[in-house]
């Protein structure tokens, strides 16, 4: 702290101070005061001649005239051998308690004052652990004590403990008066500890006439209020008078500006991180009582209080209910899911509160600092911390249940991991779920069905694609034939081994859709079933464009069950296409093509070049067999080729994820649902065309916004909200005449006959989904 430059100019004092070394050491101070002697006073910083006016101004109105009001109870922690207490006593303030952890100096001061100042109290006591009653003093007067505790190499721990004690022993309307050199690390702690429920001001202590010391002494005053109000800190001094002290003045100005900016943000910001101490003194009201709809964030633990520190969000349910299962609960969000809208947005967090059945929910957001800790360690570490946030003061023994955001996976195996420059980290994984839905287990009876998933790490909570894996029966049959035709015993054994190995192989089964939202998308074809039937009966082709390949499961399924469908898929990332081919059995042919291109540019250019009788071919992008034709520029371009036109798009499906979580949508990217793009889509579709969007959002406000935009563009709009899912599938129709809602069941049966399913359960699932389709316009 550079204390050698802060002392009296007396050479003997300076020499003695060099023996101290650590200003927080009791032994060092005992030695210092023993050498100095009992009659030689030692004052940090300013002397009484400079202090008496500002101090007496603060204490005026009490003490000098005891008959008019009770005398001030004054505490002087870290009193040392200073004459400050003696001067105050002589000025009329008789109720003064002095404490210091040096037994030597307390004995000396007691002997020095026992006759002339008999009412003065002297006690050996550590100022960081005061053995004093709560709210028992009107003034705590510190002269250099906090500065001494705040040795930079020791950190703020002792200073933090000391200031907590100061706050505890002060009465309401009491004052903490801190005489300090106002170093930045001292002010940072001092200002932050007295934010809520304290009125603060900073004063400059007057200098001696014709004196310009290198360092000025300042007086920081914090007055305790009965409310938890937040005030700006008042700077009650002439800033120009500090010009000569350079760095000290700059540090003070900077500390004041930073703290007042923080306080301003606290006043207007909804997501300020409070300290537990601020909250316990009422920064957000009385925590022992539930307050409907109250929400705040804080940092729990750390600073030696616990093994870890945690970001916590406390939410009191918006509605009072006798149906709460828990009075208070803890919900732990693992790092891998912390970014999800459900846990990162206020709207999503309230949904978690509702589903938790807790009157107060404490949501704990884990981060990378908790990576190597198991959940038992974290719960053990959190238990004493969360009890301080539980409503009700007298039931500390009550158990607080811990809940966690899980994924229901029993087994997980990473099959492949790759880093794409466009999509980021992508994982292919095989999983076995703890529970499998009936519509899967009926056609595929097995205790441990395996599903292959494509996961984009940028949105780990969203599984981009999911496929069912089954045994490769074709490989099994081939091996059996080889086994029958083999005449050699050794060959038979070899074939048997190959048979055993092959029978264990798993492959993606493309005749079943594992994702409910994919089934929902297909159920929307019901809205144009008559058109599909007429096209199929006349041998005409229905043209579909799917924006977003993923693992290629939707186009492969449609390719297998709708022979009349001509499918073009647009995928931005060539790495995704490679993964679909290599790990999900995706394969192109003449009825199924893939273009590596920007989906929005693709649709816009198709619209630009579309004519009444045909849709031009696409050049400059990869075709179904990996061949690329040149284009005039680097982007996707569209041009006529040898007068060969193709019909307009009949079905356009948007099934892409969003890399921007701030939009409130996991799917699609926001640009796919802006009004300008929706108008482009409408111009691209045929007269009977159908536009389908897979919308993934937990925000009702976001869903309402997208629906409003689509209503403004399309002649008819339908929706399918999947149960227990955040997917909503929207269907926009261009035709003037539209299927009536009560005709949907008949149309569903019509579609069921058109689609060639290998499993009856799939057709039934589509019919069941159509029952949930609702007209929005």
XYZ file of C-alpha atoms in Angstrom:
777
model
C 0.000 0.000 0.000
C 3.002 2.310 0.183
C 2.353 3.161 3.815
C 5.845 4.667 4.237
C 4.638 7.632 2.195
C 1.476 8.080 4.260
C 2.871 8.623 7.746
C 3.984 11.485 9.904
C 7.091 13.280 8.781
C 8.874 12.353 11.984
C 11.920 10.248 11.168
C 11.451 8.058 14.232
C 7.910 7.187 13.183
C 9.027 6.323 9.674
C 11.747 4.094 11.041
C 9.318 2.319 13.354
C 6.859 1.778 10.521
C 9.467 -0.117 8.559
C 9.406 -2.766 11.286
C 5.702 -3.432 10.734
C 5.819 -5.079 7.321
C 2.364 -6.720 7.339
C -0.219 -4.182 8.572
C -2.695 -6.976 9.344
C -0.380 -8.770 11.805
C -1.283 -8.501 15.495
C 2.259 -9.455 16.538
C 3.777 -6.712 14.393
C 1.503 -4.060 15.911
C 2.208 -5.274 19.460
C 5.911 -4.878 18.742
C 5.369 -1.445 17.194
C 3.392 -0.081 20.155
C 5.826 -1.613 22.694
C 8.777 0.163 21.079
C 6.855 3.419 20.726
C 5.697 3.615 24.351
C 2.405 4.574 25.982
C 2.789 8.355 26.034
C 3.600 8.817 22.372
C 0.411 9.031 20.293
C 0.391 7.869 16.684
C -2.119 9.241 14.148
C -2.661 8.025 10.644
C -3.297 10.678 8.035
C -4.909 13.980 9.174
C -4.738 15.403 12.685
C -7.479 16.878 14.846
C -6.903 20.436 13.595
C -7.990 19.330 10.104
C -10.606 16.821 11.249
C -12.576 18.628 13.925
C -14.717 20.801 11.643
C -15.905 18.128 9.168
C -16.357 15.547 11.934
C -18.265 17.805 14.299
C -20.470 18.936 11.415
C -21.484 15.335 10.810
C -22.061 14.643 14.506
C -23.799 17.967 15.238
C -27.140 17.848 16.986
C -26.232 15.033 19.358
C -23.662 14.584 22.035
C -22.968 18.217 22.939
C -26.354 18.622 24.619
C -27.286 15.275 26.194
C -30.455 16.677 27.750
C -32.084 17.164 24.355
C -31.434 13.678 22.985
C -29.720 10.392 23.899
C -25.938 10.602 23.567
C -24.360 9.143 20.446
C -22.951 5.655 20.818
C -19.633 5.823 18.928
C -17.398 2.887 18.017
C -13.767 3.438 17.000
C -12.371 0.170 15.539
C -8.602 -0.203 15.177
C -8.144 2.741 17.531
C -4.392 2.291 18.055
C -2.755 5.104 20.054
C -4.465 7.906 18.101
C -5.778 10.955 19.976
C -8.938 10.995 17.842
C -11.129 9.372 20.522
C -9.701 11.642 23.239
C -10.427 14.742 21.149
C -13.990 13.611 20.506
C -14.505 12.900 24.211
C -13.252 16.364 25.089
C -15.647 17.811 22.468
C -18.603 16.379 24.377
C -19.074 12.885 22.980
C -18.787 10.714 26.076
C -20.140 7.339 24.877
C -17.134 6.068 22.951
C -16.036 2.421 22.667
C -12.522 1.787 21.329
C -11.394 -1.612 20.097
C -8.057 -2.938 18.811
C -6.600 -6.408 18.491
C -3.335 -5.239 20.114
C -3.482 -5.925 23.844
C -0.401 -3.716 24.250
C -2.018 -0.565 22.877
C -5.371 -1.113 24.656
C -3.498 -1.404 27.994
C -1.521 1.754 27.237
C -4.608 3.768 26.215
C -6.566 2.632 29.258
C -3.768 3.819 31.586
C -3.490 7.091 29.665
C -7.196 7.955 29.965
C -8.481 6.286 33.102
C -8.364 9.508 35.193
C -9.149 12.276 32.684
C -11.697 10.344 30.639
C -13.257 7.752 32.923
C -16.268 7.100 30.635
C -14.131 5.990 27.730
C -14.307 2.207 27.050
C -11.338 0.170 25.802
C -11.605 -3.463 24.628
C -9.208 -5.946 23.057
C -11.095 -7.153 19.982
C -10.533 -8.110 16.354
C -12.384 -5.584 14.188
C -13.180 -8.314 11.638
C -14.973 -10.386 14.323
C -16.585 -7.941 16.737
C -18.125 -9.341 19.898
C -20.768 -6.608 19.914
C -24.563 -6.612 19.676
C -26.415 -5.924 16.437
C -27.483 -2.316 15.819
C -25.812 -1.057 18.989
C -23.949 2.027 17.654
C -24.934 5.324 16.072
C -21.504 5.982 14.577
C -18.596 3.802 13.536
C -15.521 5.990 13.041
C -12.621 4.439 11.111
C -9.315 6.246 10.704
C -7.106 4.175 8.421
C -8.371 0.824 9.710
C -9.899 -0.301 6.423
C -6.830 0.832 4.488
C -4.606 -1.266 6.764
C -6.720 -4.381 6.183
C -6.714 -3.956 2.421
C -3.174 -5.026 1.637
C -3.341 -5.803 -2.119
C -1.355 -9.023 -1.758
C -3.867 -10.317 0.828
C -6.967 -9.467 -1.201
C -10.295 -8.115 0.061
C -11.210 -10.923 2.484
C -10.377 -9.100 5.749
C -11.822 -5.828 4.501
C -14.993 -7.605 3.443
C -15.394 -9.238 6.855
C -14.769 -5.935 8.626
C -17.327 -3.965 6.611
C -19.932 -6.692 7.148
C -19.410 -6.255 10.883
C -19.710 -2.462 10.565
C -23.058 -2.854 8.800
C -24.247 -5.264 11.468
C -23.475 -3.119 14.527
C -24.828 0.180 13.128
C -28.306 1.407 14.014
C -30.717 2.617 11.349
C -29.815 6.201 10.478
C -26.370 5.434 11.894
C -23.242 6.611 10.091
C -20.079 4.847 9.048
C -17.346 7.473 8.766
C -14.241 6.163 7.026
C -11.075 8.262 6.847
C -9.079 6.884 3.945
C -6.499 7.648 1.278
C -9.156 6.506 -1.231
C -7.071 3.989 -3.141
C -9.002 2.380 -5.985
C -9.101 -1.169 -4.556
C -10.309 0.173 -1.190
C -13.049 2.285 -2.779
C -14.158 -0.607 -5.002
C -14.945 -2.692 -1.917
C -16.290 0.186 0.158
C -18.708 1.407 -2.526
C -19.977 -2.082 -3.407
C -20.606 -3.025 0.237
C -22.819 -0.005 0.868
C -25.038 0.069 -2.219
C -28.554 -0.781 -1.152
C -30.095 1.004 1.787
C -27.193 3.428 2.303
C -26.764 7.100 1.453
C -23.112 7.763 0.631
C -20.978 10.870 0.235
C -17.269 11.618 -0.192
C -15.556 14.620 1.433
C -12.004 15.950 1.131
C -10.357 16.733 4.481
C -9.001 20.310 4.543
C -5.261 20.742 4.367
C -3.077 22.715 6.707
C -2.507 26.299 5.516
C 0.231 26.538 2.862
C 0.518 22.753 2.875
C 0.330 20.674 -0.283
C 0.949 17.047 0.749
C 1.497 14.352 -1.849
C -1.599 12.468 -0.613
C -4.932 13.858 0.595
C -7.123 12.284 3.242
C -10.780 11.722 2.312
C -13.824 11.025 4.411
C -16.356 8.549 3.025
C -19.681 8.629 4.869
C -22.350 5.897 4.594
C -25.647 6.520 6.362
C -27.863 3.514 7.054
C -31.494 3.769 5.876
C -34.531 1.723 6.814
C -35.350 1.054 3.121
C -33.317 -0.698 0.432
C -33.170 2.415 -1.762
C -30.258 2.936 -4.137
C -28.640 6.382 -4.354
C -25.815 7.892 -6.349
C -22.726 8.752 -4.318
C -22.408 12.488 -3.706
C -18.945 14.027 -4.197
C -18.968 16.934 -1.708
C -15.643 18.548 -2.537
C -14.107 20.905 -5.048
C -12.632 18.737 -7.784
C -10.234 21.456 -8.910
C -8.630 21.484 -5.462
C -7.284 17.983 -6.109
C -5.361 18.777 -9.268
C -2.004 18.760 -7.496
C -2.355 15.154 -6.263
C -2.463 13.679 -9.774
C -2.892 9.908 -9.714
C -4.788 9.908 -6.402
C -7.346 12.381 -7.785
C -7.710 10.446 -11.045
C -8.258 7.188 -9.180
C -10.932 8.768 -6.991
C -12.779 10.337 -9.943
C -12.688 7.047 -11.842
C -13.962 5.043 -8.860
C -16.849 7.481 -8.325
C -17.833 7.483 -12.012
C -17.699 3.690 -12.274
C -19.726 3.119 -9.122
C -22.371 5.694 -10.008
C -22.696 4.122 -13.459
C -23.198 0.727 -11.837
C -25.838 2.201 -9.546
C -27.592 3.800 -12.496
C -27.698 0.453 -14.289
C -28.981 -1.217 -11.132
C -31.827 1.282 -11.065
C -32.961 0.626 -14.637
C -31.578 -2.807 -15.533
C -33.690 -5.969 -15.062
C -30.813 -8.447 -14.989
C -28.278 -7.040 -12.548
C -26.215 -9.608 -10.641
C -26.726 -8.886 -6.940
C -24.649 -10.162 -4.070
C -26.290 -12.329 -1.436
C -25.442 -9.695 1.151
C -27.314 -7.014 -0.831
C -30.343 -9.269 -1.028
C -30.344 -10.221 2.638
C -30.520 -6.539 3.603
C -33.490 -5.995 1.317
C -32.205 -5.010 -2.135
C -35.178 -6.910 -3.645
C -37.508 -6.823 -0.691
C -38.018 -9.274 2.146
C -36.692 -12.647 0.983
C -38.353 -14.459 3.854
C -41.690 -13.817 2.168
C -42.908 -14.843 -1.292
C -43.620 -11.963 -3.663
C -45.670 -12.868 -6.755
C -43.679 -12.490 -9.955
C -40.432 -11.388 -8.298
C -37.293 -12.284 -10.239
C -33.638 -11.426 -9.702
C -30.161 -12.760 -10.382
C -27.209 -13.114 -8.056
C -23.835 -14.716 -7.550
C -23.915 -17.414 -4.869
C -20.864 -18.624 -2.980
C -17.174 -18.111 -3.651
C -14.748 -15.979 -1.585
C -14.047 -18.920 0.701
C -17.742 -19.375 1.472
C -18.067 -22.456 -0.745
C -16.058 -24.590 -3.137
C -17.614 -22.964 -6.206
C -19.440 -19.786 -7.075
C -22.713 -20.013 -9.006
C -24.916 -17.779 -11.104
C -28.419 -18.093 -9.679
C -31.811 -16.804 -10.766
C -34.508 -16.630 -8.106
C -38.126 -16.635 -9.256
C -41.267 -16.425 -7.134
C -44.246 -17.934 -8.966
C -46.469 -15.387 -10.689
C -49.656 -16.803 -9.215
C -50.404 -17.940 -5.692
C -51.611 -21.532 -5.622
C -52.367 -24.156 -3.040
C -51.272 -26.738 -5.619
C -47.537 -26.088 -5.205
C -45.641 -29.311 -4.581
C -42.651 -27.458 -3.106
C -42.372 -24.272 -1.074
C -38.892 -23.838 -2.518
C -36.941 -25.837 -5.084
C -33.582 -25.761 -6.839
C -33.325 -26.370 -10.586
C -29.808 -27.050 -11.931
C -29.098 -26.250 -15.573
C -25.971 -27.981 -16.972
C -23.518 -25.949 -19.027
C -24.504 -27.756 -22.237
C -28.064 -26.438 -21.952
C -27.509 -23.037 -20.366
C -27.699 -21.253 -23.733
C -31.181 -22.600 -24.554
C -34.028 -20.124 -24.732
C -35.898 -22.026 -22.019
C -33.153 -21.292 -19.477
C -31.491 -18.135 -20.828
C -34.573 -15.960 -21.377
C -36.919 -14.567 -18.760
C -39.956 -15.843 -20.631
C -38.544 -19.360 -20.755
C -37.562 -19.292 -17.091
C -41.145 -18.571 -16.059
C -42.222 -21.683 -17.981
C -39.727 -23.712 -15.936
C -41.178 -22.237 -12.729
C -44.666 -23.261 -13.816
C -43.644 -26.838 -14.597
C -41.556 -27.203 -11.414
C -44.598 -26.747 -9.130
C -42.425 -24.679 -6.759
C -43.582 -21.467 -5.101
C -39.981 -20.212 -5.264
C -37.541 -21.668 -7.754
C -33.789 -21.103 -7.497
C -32.324 -21.775 -10.943
C -28.591 -22.551 -10.874
C -26.702 -22.068 -14.150
C -23.556 -24.186 -14.295
C -20.524 -23.112 -16.327
C -17.056 -24.357 -17.242
C -15.785 -23.925 -13.665
C -18.031 -26.843 -12.623
C -16.873 -29.222 -15.375
C -14.907 -31.622 -13.176
C -17.416 -31.744 -10.321
C -20.029 -34.461 -10.073
C -23.609 -33.602 -9.262
C -23.400 -34.911 -5.697
C -20.532 -32.512 -4.969
C -22.432 -29.603 -6.462
C -25.598 -30.340 -4.474
C -23.589 -30.665 -1.269
C -21.846 -27.361 -1.997
C -25.105 -25.600 -2.849
C -27.252 -26.834 0.041
C -26.145 -24.313 2.706
C -26.173 -21.486 0.147
C -29.713 -21.975 -1.149
C -31.133 -22.264 2.369
C -30.365 -18.573 2.793
C -32.682 -17.856 -0.146
C -35.574 -20.059 0.974
C -38.752 -18.258 2.078
C -39.554 -18.471 5.793
C -37.049 -17.734 8.532
C -37.828 -20.444 11.036
C -37.631 -23.608 8.939
C -33.931 -23.971 8.154
C -34.138 -27.722 8.655
C -36.607 -28.166 5.775
C -35.191 -30.120 2.843
C -35.039 -28.238 -0.456
C -35.482 -30.575 -3.451
C -32.975 -30.469 -6.297
C -34.156 -30.858 -9.893
C -32.120 -30.927 -13.070
C -32.624 -30.412 -16.788
C -31.911 -33.869 -18.183
C -32.198 -35.415 -21.647
C -33.652 -38.860 -20.838
C -30.765 -40.711 -22.460
C -29.693 -44.065 -21.048
C -26.725 -44.664 -23.341
C -24.790 -42.349 -25.644
C -21.972 -43.109 -28.089
C -20.250 -40.534 -30.271
C -19.914 -42.003 -33.755
C -18.250 -39.078 -35.488
C -17.309 -35.469 -34.807
C -16.311 -32.875 -37.371
C -15.699 -29.123 -37.437
C -17.357 -27.162 -40.255
C -16.359 -23.609 -41.110
C -20.050 -22.790 -41.651
C -21.893 -24.779 -39.010
C -19.211 -25.224 -36.371
C -18.818 -28.458 -34.441
C -21.154 -31.248 -35.607
C -21.644 -34.554 -33.817
C -23.115 -37.829 -35.028
C -24.137 -39.919 -32.045
C -26.062 -43.110 -31.304
C -28.358 -43.030 -28.280
C -30.650 -45.345 -26.352
C -33.505 -43.575 -24.570
C -34.762 -44.435 -21.118
C -38.315 -44.475 -22.506
C -39.558 -44.898 -26.076
C -42.960 -43.789 -27.368
C -45.549 -46.459 -28.210
C -45.722 -45.497 -31.892
C -42.059 -46.526 -32.181
C -42.059 -49.608 -29.973
C -45.121 -51.204 -31.626
C -43.671 -51.662 -35.134
C -40.161 -52.211 -33.740
C -40.388 -54.281 -30.558
C -37.051 -54.098 -28.794
C -35.904 -53.350 -25.281
C -33.145 -51.003 -26.466
C -33.938 -49.284 -29.733
C -30.983 -47.293 -31.045
C -31.408 -43.867 -32.634
C -28.805 -41.960 -34.596
C -28.780 -38.215 -34.068
C -27.196 -35.294 -35.874
C -26.390 -32.524 -33.384
C -25.089 -29.043 -34.138
C -23.050 -27.979 -31.119
C -24.052 -24.349 -31.599
C -27.502 -25.410 -30.434
C -26.965 -28.514 -28.305
C -30.489 -28.566 -26.963
C -31.825 -28.948 -30.497
C -31.409 -32.325 -32.188
C -31.197 -31.437 -35.880
C -32.091 -34.916 -37.144
C -32.927 -38.260 -35.590
C -33.198 -41.651 -37.283
C -34.092 -45.144 -36.149
C -31.381 -47.761 -36.606
C -32.344 -51.339 -37.479
C -30.484 -54.551 -38.309
C -29.211 -54.737 -41.886
C -31.433 -57.599 -43.115
C -30.106 -57.453 -46.681
C -26.566 -58.135 -45.490
C -27.896 -60.974 -43.403
C -29.609 -62.616 -46.423
C -26.532 -62.253 -48.650
C -24.368 -63.952 -46.091
C -26.933 -66.740 -45.710
C -26.841 -67.419 -49.474
C -23.051 -67.518 -49.425
C -23.204 -69.921 -46.549
C -25.521 -72.320 -48.440
C -23.368 -72.439 -51.593
C -20.116 -73.021 -49.759
C -18.848 -76.650 -49.915
C -15.887 -76.226 -47.653
C -16.196 -76.748 -43.938
C -13.716 -73.975 -43.287
C -15.664 -71.700 -45.633
C -18.842 -72.512 -43.758
C -17.162 -71.498 -40.531
C -15.896 -68.331 -42.146
C -19.328 -67.539 -43.506
C -20.835 -68.129 -40.097
C -18.427 -65.591 -38.606
C -19.272 -63.054 -41.288
C -22.951 -63.757 -40.709
C -22.597 -63.097 -36.991
C -20.796 -59.824 -37.675
C -23.269 -58.700 -40.335
C -26.289 -59.528 -38.230
C -25.045 -57.058 -35.675
C -24.737 -54.193 -38.165
C -27.135 -51.306 -37.785
C -28.312 -49.026 -40.564
C -30.659 -46.066 -40.838
C -34.195 -47.199 -41.559
C -35.697 -44.717 -44.043
C -39.248 -46.078 -44.004
C -39.919 -44.718 -40.536
C -39.796 -41.112 -39.311
C -38.511 -40.819 -35.747
C -39.197 -37.080 -35.481
C -42.790 -36.120 -34.735
C -42.410 -32.763 -36.440
C -41.441 -34.516 -39.705
C -44.702 -36.446 -39.490
C -46.404 -33.136 -38.807
C -44.905 -31.637 -41.955
C -46.176 -34.539 -44.065
C -49.641 -34.335 -42.478
C -49.910 -30.851 -43.971
C -49.986 -32.427 -47.438
C -53.607 -33.186 -46.541
C -54.371 -29.544 -47.355
C -53.568 -30.236 -51.022
C -54.483 -33.944 -51.206
C -56.926 -33.443 -54.097
C -54.233 -31.708 -56.137
C -51.733 -34.451 -55.320
C -54.224 -37.125 -56.360
C -55.009 -35.411 -59.658
C -51.310 -34.997 -60.465
C -50.571 -38.617 -59.580
C -53.498 -40.041 -61.565
C -52.387 -38.203 -64.709
C -48.755 -39.197 -64.304
C -47.591 -35.646 -63.674
C -44.780 -34.711 -61.319
C -45.218 -32.777 -58.095
C -42.234 -30.514 -57.495
C -40.950 -30.072 -53.949
C -38.111 -27.952 -52.628
C -36.747 -28.541 -49.121
C -34.471 -25.879 -47.651
C -32.197 -27.615 -45.154
C -30.901 -31.144 -45.641
C -29.845 -32.109 -42.133
C -29.335 -35.866 -42.178
C -31.540 -36.161 -45.273
C -34.237 -38.143 -43.469
C -37.285 -36.161 -44.616
C -36.403 -36.161 -48.346
C -35.460 -39.866 -48.216
C -38.762 -40.750 -46.555
C -40.798 -38.696 -49.050
C -38.801 -40.174 -51.922
C -39.771 -43.654 -50.762
C -43.483 -43.107 -50.145
C -44.416 -40.612 -52.914
C -43.322 -41.856 -56.365
C -44.786 -38.779 -58.067
C -42.627 -36.391 -56.081
C -39.605 -34.661 -57.646
C -37.487 -33.388 -54.746
C -34.773 -30.762 -54.706
C -32.925 -30.109 -51.453
C -30.921 -26.939 -50.827
C -28.149 -27.194 -48.249
C -25.646 -24.438 -47.456
C -22.952 -26.650 -45.916
C -21.221 -29.326 -47.984
C -19.990 -30.939 -44.761
C -23.601 -31.643 -43.767
C -24.230 -33.333 -47.100
C -21.177 -35.562 -46.590
C -22.398 -36.569 -43.128
C -25.867 -37.386 -44.497
C -24.321 -39.648 -47.124
C -21.734 -41.317 -44.898
C -23.667 -41.812 -41.651
C -27.388 -41.615 -42.484
C -27.626 -43.535 -45.761
C -28.695 -40.521 -47.820
C -28.513 -41.124 -51.581
C -29.457 -38.959 -54.577
C -30.994 -40.142 -57.839
C -32.987 -38.650 -60.720
C -35.951 -37.871 -58.418
C -33.890 -36.529 -55.551
C -31.255 -33.866 -56.074
C -29.176 -31.736 -53.721
C -27.851 -28.231 -54.363
C -25.100 -26.734 -52.231
C -26.343 -23.156 -52.115
C -27.819 -20.415 -49.951
C -31.508 -21.241 -49.478
C -32.727 -17.648 -49.551
C -30.762 -16.826 -52.722
C -32.010 -20.041 -54.299
C -35.662 -19.167 -53.738
C -35.221 -15.537 -54.796
C -33.520 -16.461 -58.039
C -36.046 -19.180 -58.787
C -38.767 -16.568 -58.363
C -36.865 -14.064 -60.511
C -36.530 -16.412 -63.459
C -39.760 -18.340 -63.036
C -42.246 -18.121 -65.938
C -45.791 -19.317 -66.285
C -44.951 -22.605 -67.918
C -41.707 -23.568 -66.336
C -38.969 -23.210 -63.728
C -35.417 -22.808 -65.040
C -32.618 -25.155 -64.161
C -30.034 -24.265 -61.554
C -26.425 -23.733 -62.615
C -23.270 -22.984 -60.715
C -24.170 -25.315 -57.845
C -23.528 -28.935 -57.071
C -26.024 -31.315 -58.631
C -27.214 -34.677 -57.299
C -24.052 -36.474 -58.339
C -21.538 -33.956 -57.063
C -20.982 -32.334 -60.487
C -20.656 -28.563 -60.537
C -21.407 -26.403 -63.535
C -19.760 -22.971 -63.760
C -21.718 -19.799 -63.090
C -20.890 -16.183 -63.928
C -20.215 -15.351 -60.277
C -19.506 -16.999 -56.933
C -23.144 -17.140 -55.801
C -25.928 -19.450 -56.852
C -27.263 -18.355 -60.243
C -30.242 -19.431 -62.284
C -30.511 -19.449 -66.062
C -32.448 -21.115 -68.870
C -30.864 -24.195 -70.399
C -31.666 -25.308 -73.921
C -35.303 -24.227 -73.573
C -35.882 -26.958 -71.021
C -38.258 -25.584 -68.401
C -39.675 -27.234 -65.307
C -42.942 -26.543 -63.487
C -43.151 -24.114 -60.599
C -42.662 -25.299 -57.046
C -45.692 -27.075 -55.585
C -44.355 -27.671 -52.086
C -41.700 -25.532 -50.371
C -40.488 -26.666 -46.943
C -38.243 -24.617 -44.639
C -36.469 -26.903 -42.169
C -33.299 -25.088 -41.067
C -31.952 -24.201 -37.644
C -30.944 -20.758 -36.414
C -27.428 -19.940 -35.250
C -28.709 -16.802 -33.499
C -30.346 -17.725 -30.180
C -31.219 -14.076 -29.491
C -34.022 -14.275 -32.074
C -36.037 -16.479 -29.719
C -36.223 -19.165 -32.400
C -34.227 -22.363 -32.658
C -35.791 -22.868 -36.123
C -35.802 -21.332 -38.651
C -33.217 -18.573 -39.068
C -34.986 -15.218 -38.785
C -34.358 -14.294 -42.451
C -36.645 -17.123 -43.576
C -39.711 -15.570 -41.928
C -39.305 -11.877 -42.779
C -42.155 -10.499 -44.873
C -40.008 -9.826 -47.961
C -38.906 -13.457 -48.147
C -42.426 -14.746 -47.531
C -43.646 -12.664 -50.493
C -40.861 -14.174 -52.603
C -42.007 -17.655 -51.569
C -45.584 -16.914 -52.589
C -44.447 -15.777 -56.048
C -42.359 -18.943 -56.433
C -45.193 -21.371 -55.660
C -47.680 -22.794 -58.118
C -51.340 -21.803 -57.937
C -52.071 -24.746 -55.630
C -48.719 -24.382 -53.861
C -48.097 -25.165 -50.180
C -45.499 -23.436 -48.003
C -44.419 -25.241 -44.806
C -42.292 -23.820 -41.993
C -41.017 -25.756 -39.014
C -41.080 -23.139 -36.232
C -39.237 -23.976 -33.001
C -39.716 -21.424 -30.237
C -40.918 -21.429 -26.661
C -41.890 -17.786 -26.910
C -45.605 -17.107 -27.516
C -44.669 -13.574 -28.567
C -42.300 -14.855 -31.274
C -44.888 -17.353 -32.519
C -47.559 -14.658 -32.680
C -45.231 -12.400 -34.664
C -44.468 -15.083 -37.269
C -48.134 -16.037 -37.588
C -49.071 -12.391 -38.103
C -46.535 -12.047 -40.927
C -47.720 -15.216 -42.668
C -51.369 -14.169 -42.381
C -50.479 -10.974 -44.223
C -48.906 -12.900 -47.128
C -50.824 -16.151 -47.695
C -54.457 -16.551 -48.600
C -54.933 -19.334 -46.065
C -52.919 -20.295 -43.001
C -53.053 -23.430 -40.873
C -51.000 -24.583 -37.891
C -50.117 -27.806 -36.135
C -48.922 -27.550 -32.526
C -47.238 -30.779 -31.507
C -48.060 -32.015 -28.011
C -45.304 -31.805 -25.406
C -43.063 -30.204 -28.005
C -41.906 -26.718 -28.877
C -42.359 -27.354 -32.606
C -45.184 -25.588 -34.388
C -45.617 -26.391 -38.069
C -47.206 -23.610 -40.143
C -48.861 -24.195 -43.534
C -49.424 -21.316 -45.965
C -51.596 -21.825 -49.055
C -51.705 -19.700 -52.205
C -54.991 -20.977 -53.696
C -58.113 -18.849 -53.580
C -60.268 -21.858 -52.691
C -59.238 -23.886 -49.675
C -60.186 -27.085 -47.964
C -62.647 -26.574 -45.125
C -61.526 -27.668 -41.685
C -64.330 -30.206 -41.282
C -63.189 -31.917 -44.485
C -59.703 -32.648 -43.145
C -60.449 -36.226 -41.967
C -61.663 -37.228 -45.444
C -58.683 -35.504 -47.056
C -56.348 -37.336 -44.663
C -57.718 -40.676 -45.792
C -57.209 -39.538 -49.382
C -53.571 -38.717 -48.624
C -53.095 -42.034 -46.833
C -54.028 -43.859 -50.054
C -51.554 -41.796 -52.071
C -48.606 -42.438 -49.772
C -46.968 -45.848 -49.939
C -46.082 -46.774 -46.341
C -44.434 -50.000 -45.233
C -45.938 -49.646 -41.779
C -49.621 -49.069 -41.111
C -48.753 -47.229 -37.904
C -47.136 -44.424 -39.925
C -50.278 -43.770 -41.940
C -52.287 -43.731 -38.747
C -49.857 -41.245 -37.186
C -50.400 -38.878 -40.104
C -54.173 -39.182 -39.844
C -53.923 -38.531 -36.108
C -51.772 -35.440 -36.755
C -54.302 -33.971 -39.212
C -56.847 -33.918 -36.379
C -54.682 -31.317 -34.669
C -54.366 -28.993 -37.669
C -56.119 -25.683 -36.999
C -57.092 -22.897 -39.366
C -55.561 -19.518 -38.469
C -56.812 -17.610 -41.514
